PDB file of C-alpha atoms in Angstrom:
ATOM      1  CA  UNK A  11      -0.080  -0.061   0.004  1.00 44.00           C
ATOM      2  CA  UNK A  12       1.437   3.443  -0.935  1.00 50.00           C
ATOM      3  CA  UNK A  13       1.631   6.358   1.357  1.00 50.00           C
ATOM      4  CA  UNK A  14      -1.130   9.087   0.809  1.00 54.00           C
ATOM      5  CA  UNK A  15       0.109  11.852  -1.671  1.00 75.00           C
ATOM      6  CA  UNK A  16       0.084  14.381   1.089  1.00 82.00           C
ATOM      7  CA  UNK A  17       2.358  12.546   3.522  1.00 86.00           C
ATOM      8  CA  UNK A  18       6.088  12.287   3.800  1.00 89.00           C
ATOM      9  CA  UNK A  19       8.158  10.171   6.168  1.00 92.00           C
ATOM     10  CA  UNK A  20      11.318  11.532   8.077  1.00 94.00           C
ATOM     11  CA  UNK A  21      14.050   9.028   7.167  1.00 94.00           C
ATOM     12  CA  UNK A  22      16.648   9.747   9.761  1.00 93.00           C
ATOM     13  CA  UNK A  23      17.467  11.235  13.345  1.00 94.00           C
ATOM     14  CA  UNK A  24      15.383  11.690  16.446  1.00 95.00           C
ATOM     15  CA  UNK A  25      11.996  11.517  14.376  1.00 95.00           C
ATOM     16  CA  UNK A  26      13.016   8.748  12.058  1.00 95.00           C
ATOM     17  CA  UNK A  27       9.835   6.974  10.520  1.00 93.00           C
ATOM     18  CA  UNK A  28       7.490   9.822  11.764  1.00 93.00           C
ATOM     19  CA  UNK A  29       5.051  10.483   8.966  1.00 92.00           C
ATOM     20  CA  UNK A  30       3.915  14.056   8.549  1.00 89.00           C
ATOM     21  CA  UNK A  31       0.626  14.872   6.711  1.00 86.00           C
ATOM     22  CA  UNK A  32       0.381  18.125   4.951  1.00 84.00           C
ATOM     23  CA  UNK A  33      -2.731  19.833   3.519  1.00 78.00           C
ATOM     24  CA  UNK A  34      -3.833  18.323   0.270  1.00 76.00           C
ATOM     25  CA  UNK A  35      -4.447  20.300  -2.819  1.00 71.00           C
ATOM     26  CA  UNK A  36      -1.734  22.812  -2.266  1.00 68.00           C
ATOM     27  CA  UNK A  37       0.455  21.885  -5.199  1.00 74.00           C
ATOM     28  CA  UNK A  38       3.256  20.757  -2.742  1.00 81.00           C
ATOM     29  CA  UNK A  39       5.681  18.371  -4.330  1.00 79.00           C
ATOM     30  CA  UNK A  40       7.969  16.805  -1.514  1.00 81.00           C
ATOM     31  CA  UNK A  41      11.390  15.810  -2.225  1.00 83.00           C
ATOM     32  CA  UNK A  42      11.150  11.898  -2.547  1.00 82.00           C
ATOM     33  CA  UNK A  43      12.809   9.823   0.342  1.00 84.00           C
ATOM     34  CA  UNK A  44      15.505   8.302  -1.923  1.00 88.00           C
ATOM     35  CA  UNK A  45      16.580  11.831  -2.976  1.00 91.00           C
ATOM     36  CA  UNK A  46      16.380  13.110   0.660  1.00 91.00           C
ATOM     37  CA  UNK A  47      18.639  10.051   1.636  1.00 93.00           C
ATOM     38  CA  UNK A  48      21.189  10.905  -0.980  1.00 94.00           C
ATOM     39  CA  UNK A  49      21.267  14.560  -0.048  1.00 95.00           C
ATOM     40  CA  UNK A  50      21.761  13.850   3.604  1.00 95.00           C
ATOM     41  CA  UNK A  51      24.409  11.442   2.790  1.00 94.00           C
ATOM     42  CA  UNK A  52      26.040  14.161   0.924  1.00 96.00           C
ATOM     43  CA  UNK A  53      25.749  16.362   3.992  1.00 95.00           C
ATOM     44  CA  UNK A  54      26.991  13.801   6.596  1.00 90.00           C
ATOM     45  CA  UNK A  55      29.171  15.676   9.240  1.00 88.00           C
ATOM     46  CA  UNK A  56      27.808  19.093   8.241  1.00 91.00           C
ATOM     47  CA  UNK A  57      24.309  18.950   9.810  1.00 95.00           C
ATOM     48  CA  UNK A  58      25.009  18.855  13.592  1.00 94.00           C
ATOM     49  CA  UNK A  59      24.669  22.275  14.762  1.00 96.00           C
ATOM     50  CA  UNK A  60      24.091  23.815  11.293  1.00 97.00           C
ATOM     51  CA  UNK A  61      21.779  26.883  10.791  1.00 98.00           C
ATOM     52  CA  UNK A  62      19.378  26.013   8.011  1.00 98.00           C
ATOM     53  CA  UNK A  63      17.001  27.905   5.815  1.00 97.00           C
ATOM     54  CA  UNK A  64      14.256  25.962   3.876  1.00 96.00           C
ATOM     55  CA  UNK A  65      12.679  28.345   1.452  1.00 94.00           C
ATOM     56  CA  UNK A  66       9.618  27.135  -0.247  1.00 91.00           C
ATOM     57  CA  UNK A  67       9.208  24.938   2.660  1.00 93.00           C
ATOM     58  CA  UNK A  68       6.038  23.261   1.568  1.00 90.00           C
ATOM     59  CA  UNK A  69       5.893  19.874   3.295  1.00 90.00           C
ATOM     60  CA  UNK A  70       8.645  20.699   5.615  1.00 93.00           C
ATOM     61  CA  UNK A  71      10.544  17.434   4.688  1.00 93.00           C
ATOM     62  CA  UNK A  72      14.031  19.036   4.119  1.00 96.00           C
ATOM     63  CA  UNK A  73      14.076  21.455   7.024  1.00 96.00           C
ATOM     64  CA  UNK A  74      12.370  18.923   9.385  1.00 96.00           C
ATOM     65  CA  UNK A  75      14.824  16.315   8.358  1.00 96.00           C
ATOM     66  CA  UNK A  76      17.624  18.512   8.942  1.00 97.00           C
ATOM     67  CA  UNK A  77      16.318  19.319  12.578  1.00 97.00           C
ATOM     68  CA  UNK A  78      15.750  15.570  13.107  1.00 97.00           C
ATOM     69  CA  UNK A  79      19.461  14.828  12.072  1.00 96.00           C
ATOM     70  CA  UNK A  80      20.797  17.528  14.542  1.00 96.00           C
ATOM     71  CA  UNK A  81      20.823  20.947  13.049  1.00 97.00           C
ATOM     72  CA  UNK A  82      20.859  23.758  15.404  1.00 97.00           C
ATOM     73  CA  UNK A  83      18.012  25.695  13.790  1.00 97.00           C
ATOM     74  CA  UNK A  84      15.924  25.952  10.709  1.00 98.00           C
ATOM     75  CA  UNK A  85      13.892  28.741   9.362  1.00 97.00           C
ATOM     76  CA  UNK A  86      10.872  27.353   7.252  1.00 97.00           C
ATOM     77  CA  UNK A  87       9.794  30.034   4.718  1.00 96.00           C
ATOM     78  CA  UNK A  88       6.278  29.393   3.267  1.00 94.00           C
ATOM     79  CA  UNK A  89       4.068  32.233   1.763  1.00 92.00           C
ATOM     80  CA  UNK A  90       0.808  30.047   1.572  1.00 92.00           C
ATOM     81  CA  UNK A  91      -1.044  30.738   5.066  1.00 94.00           C
ATOM     82  CA  UNK A  92      -2.680  27.257   5.309  1.00 92.00           C
ATOM     83  CA  UNK A  93       0.786  25.541   4.568  1.00 93.00           C
ATOM     84  CA  UNK A  94       2.422  27.907   7.127  1.00 95.00           C
ATOM     85  CA  UNK A  95      -0.056  26.847   9.724  1.00 95.00           C
ATOM     86  CA  UNK A  96       0.394  23.284   9.109  1.00 94.00           C
ATOM     87  CA  UNK A  97       4.276  23.754   9.418  1.00 95.00           C
ATOM     88  CA  UNK A  98       4.022  25.507  12.702  1.00 96.00           C
ATOM     89  CA  UNK A  99       1.551  22.867  14.019  1.00 95.00           C
ATOM     90  CA  UNK A 100       4.041  20.129  12.980  1.00 95.00           C
ATOM     91  CA  UNK A 101       6.822  21.861  14.696  1.00 97.00           C
ATOM     92  CA  UNK A 102       4.796  22.107  17.886  1.00 96.00           C
ATOM     93  CA  UNK A 103       3.782  18.435  17.642  1.00 94.00           C
ATOM     94  CA  UNK A 104       7.265  17.288  17.329  1.00 95.00           C
ATOM     95  CA  UNK A 105       8.456  19.830  20.070  1.00 95.00           C
ATOM     96  CA  UNK A 106      11.092  20.835  17.535  1.00 93.00           C
ATOM     97  CA  UNK A 107      13.301  23.461  19.373  1.00 90.00           C
ATOM     98  CA  UNK A 108      15.054  25.451  16.863  1.00 95.00           C
ATOM     99  CA  UNK A 109      12.245  25.494  14.070  1.00 97.00           C
ATOM    100  CA  UNK A 110      10.735  28.700  13.178  1.00 96.00           C
ATOM    101  CA  UNK A 111       8.079  29.301  10.575  1.00 97.00           C
ATOM    102  CA  UNK A 112       8.250  32.567   8.487  1.00 96.00           C
ATOM    103  CA  UNK A 113       5.104  33.339   6.295  1.00 96.00           C
ATOM    104  CA  UNK A 114       6.698  35.543   3.707  1.00 94.00           C
ATOM    105  CA  UNK A 115       7.787  35.346   0.053  1.00 92.00           C
ATOM    106  CA  UNK A 116      11.122  33.696  -0.602  1.00 92.00           C
ATOM    107  CA  UNK A 117      12.516  36.856  -2.368  1.00 91.00           C
ATOM    108  CA  UNK A 118      11.401  39.230   0.569  1.00 92.00           C
ATOM    109  CA  UNK A 119      12.939  36.958   2.895  1.00 93.00           C
ATOM    110  CA  UNK A 120      16.102  36.888   1.092  1.00 92.00           C
ATOM    111  CA  UNK A 121      16.105  40.582   0.920  1.00 89.00           C
ATOM    112  CA  UNK A 122      15.584  41.052   4.720  1.00 86.00           C
ATOM    113  CA  UNK A 123      19.121  39.891   5.093  1.00 74.00           C
ATOM    114  CA  UNK A 124      18.670  39.220   8.762  1.00 73.00           C
ATOM    115  CA  UNK A 125      20.852  36.031   9.385  1.00 88.00           C
ATOM    116  CA  UNK A 126      23.623  33.802   8.089  1.00 94.00           C
ATOM    117  CA  UNK A 127      22.926  30.156   7.012  1.00 97.00           C
ATOM    118  CA  UNK A 128      25.264  27.301   6.772  1.00 97.00           C
ATOM    119  CA  UNK A 129      22.653  25.247   4.760  1.00 97.00           C
ATOM    120  CA  UNK A 130      19.931  26.407   2.375  1.00 97.00           C
ATOM    121  CA  UNK A 131      17.382  24.255   0.679  1.00 96.00           C
ATOM    122  CA  UNK A 132      15.966  25.828  -2.299  1.00 94.00           C
ATOM    123  CA  UNK A 133      13.236  23.913  -4.132  1.00 88.00           C
ATOM    124  CA  UNK A 134      10.722  26.516  -5.727  1.00 85.00           C
ATOM    125  CA  UNK A 135       7.763  25.089  -7.827  1.00 80.00           C
ATOM    126  CA  UNK A 136       9.333  24.264 -11.272  1.00 72.00           C
ATOM    127  CA  UNK A 137       6.916  26.019 -13.392  1.00 70.00           C
ATOM    128  CA  UNK A 138       7.629  29.306 -11.888  1.00 71.00           C
ATOM    129  CA  UNK A 139      11.022  29.798 -13.110  1.00 76.00           C
ATOM    130  CA  UNK A 140      12.165  31.328  -9.992  1.00 85.00           C
ATOM    131  CA  UNK A 141      15.298  29.247  -9.181  1.00 91.00           C
ATOM    132  CA  UNK A 142      17.857  31.297 -11.002  1.00 92.00           C
ATOM    133  CA  UNK A 143      16.647  34.723  -9.791  1.00 92.00           C
ATOM    134  CA  UNK A 144      16.422  33.438  -6.232  1.00 93.00           C
ATOM    135  CA  UNK A 145      20.197  32.171  -6.557  1.00 95.00           C
ATOM    136  CA  UNK A 146      21.187  35.517  -7.498  1.00 94.00           C
ATOM    137  CA  UNK A 147      19.331  37.171  -4.842  1.00 93.00           C
ATOM    138  CA  UNK A 148      20.710  34.647  -2.216  1.00 94.00           C
ATOM    139  CA  UNK A 149      24.351  34.967  -3.413  1.00 94.00           C
ATOM    140  CA  UNK A 150      24.004  38.704  -2.952  1.00 92.00           C
ATOM    141  CA  UNK A 151      22.047  38.799   0.375  1.00 91.00           C
ATOM    142  CA  UNK A 152      24.908  38.312   2.708  1.00 91.00           C
ATOM    143  CA  UNK A 153      23.031  35.423   4.204  1.00 94.00           C
ATOM    144  CA  UNK A 154      25.551  32.536   3.342  1.00 96.00           C
ATOM    145  CA  UNK A 155      27.826  31.792   5.915  1.00 95.00           C
ATOM    146  CA  UNK A 156      31.568  30.972   4.819  1.00 94.00           C
ATOM    147  CA  UNK A 157      31.559  27.372   3.318  1.00 93.00           C
ATOM    148  CA  UNK A 158      27.764  27.285   3.203  1.00 96.00           C
ATOM    149  CA  UNK A 159      25.964  24.606   0.975  1.00 97.00           C
ATOM    150  CA  UNK A 160      22.926  25.431  -1.068  1.00 97.00           C
ATOM    151  CA  UNK A 161      20.669  22.438  -2.019  1.00 96.00           C
ATOM    152  CA  UNK A 162      18.509  22.997  -5.241  1.00 95.00           C
ATOM    153  CA  UNK A 163      15.831  20.912  -7.302  1.00 92.00           C
ATOM    154  CA  UNK A 164      14.782  21.702 -10.732  1.00 89.00           C
ATOM    155  CA  UNK A 165      13.174  19.866 -13.509  1.00 87.00           C
ATOM    156  CA  UNK A 166      15.739  17.514 -15.077  1.00 85.00           C
ATOM    157  CA  UNK A 167      14.804  18.603 -18.457  1.00 87.00           C
ATOM    158  CA  UNK A 168      15.914  22.307 -17.781  1.00 86.00           C
ATOM    159  CA  UNK A 169      19.302  21.470 -16.844  1.00 85.00           C
ATOM    160  CA  UNK A 170      21.251  23.202 -14.036  1.00 89.00           C
ATOM    161  CA  UNK A 171      20.687  26.989 -14.054  1.00 89.00           C
ATOM    162  CA  UNK A 172      23.145  29.761 -14.663  1.00 91.00           C
ATOM    163  CA  UNK A 173      24.965  30.060 -11.209  1.00 94.00           C
ATOM    164  CA  UNK A 174      26.004  33.424  -9.849  1.00 95.00           C
ATOM    165  CA  UNK A 175      29.525  34.050  -8.800  1.00 93.00           C
ATOM    166  CA  UNK A 176      30.523  32.353  -5.633  1.00 94.00           C
ATOM    167  CA  UNK A 177      28.317  29.171  -6.097  1.00 96.00           C
ATOM    168  CA  UNK A 178      29.742  26.213  -7.681  1.00 95.00           C
ATOM    169  CA  UNK A 179      28.444  22.697  -8.221  1.00 95.00           C
ATOM    170  CA  UNK A 180      29.690  20.149  -5.553  1.00 95.00           C
ATOM    171  CA  UNK A 181      27.366  17.129  -6.004  1.00 94.00           C
ATOM    172  CA  UNK A 182      24.958  16.448  -8.918  1.00 93.00           C
ATOM    173  CA  UNK A 183      22.372  13.727  -9.452  1.00 93.00           C
ATOM    174  CA  UNK A 184      19.078  12.971 -11.300  1.00 92.00           C
ATOM    175  CA  UNK A 185      16.017  11.148 -10.291  1.00 90.00           C
ATOM    176  CA  UNK A 186      13.403  10.643 -12.886  1.00 86.00           C
ATOM    177  CA  UNK A 187      12.326  14.123 -13.869  1.00 85.00           C
ATOM    178  CA  UNK A 188      14.123  15.827 -11.041  1.00 87.00           C
ATOM    179  CA  UNK A 189      17.741  17.098 -11.080  1.00 91.00           C
ATOM    180  CA  UNK A 190      19.304  17.897  -7.937  1.00 94.00           C
ATOM    181  CA  UNK A 191      22.535  19.519  -6.711  1.00 95.00           C
ATOM    182  CA  UNK A 192      24.398  20.571  -3.715  1.00 96.00           C
ATOM    183  CA  UNK A 193      26.265  23.680  -4.411  1.00 96.00           C
ATOM    184  CA  UNK A 194      29.260  24.998  -2.505  1.00 96.00           C
ATOM    185  CA  UNK A 195      29.488  28.680  -1.484  1.00 96.00           C
ATOM    186  CA  UNK A 196      32.858  30.157  -2.200  1.00 91.00           C
ATOM    187  CA  UNK A 197      31.812  33.712  -2.043  1.00 77.00           C
ATOM    188  CA  UNK A 198      33.797  34.751   0.847  1.00 63.00           C
ATOM    189  CA  UNK A 199      33.014  35.735   4.606  1.00 53.00           C
TER     190      UNK A 199
END
């Protein structure tokens, strides 16, 4: 029996095996388990104590997985009020200290320049064409800590977007129709 389409499973850490149900009919496309497993294998050794940003948080799978695996904090950015409320309720249910939900547009959050992050998850809806402009805003925002990593997903047919100065591919893979990459920030302090 397959899992409901509006459910994700935490695959590692303190909440391993927990299932999170997000609101249906929201257009959320959670990162599949096998892709998350690969990503967190790539990040092994860099999650513990990390300050994370999950833009376009949606199901919360990436940010909550990072908290489950020992990240110090995660900011979940989601503009949809219903989804943001779900994320807040999920953090409360898990007693997830270090988790924070911000109901704001991703570009507006990046322009606020309030914090520095060690790890950024950037998985906007594929059809919006937002990935390349967001990467540019992120690179110029002052919010990437030295040696930060930026995870991106995109439609595989589109290929890797043009990267702004300071971001370089570190790991890349494809899973069906999804291309995913871990980028290294070399843009300085």
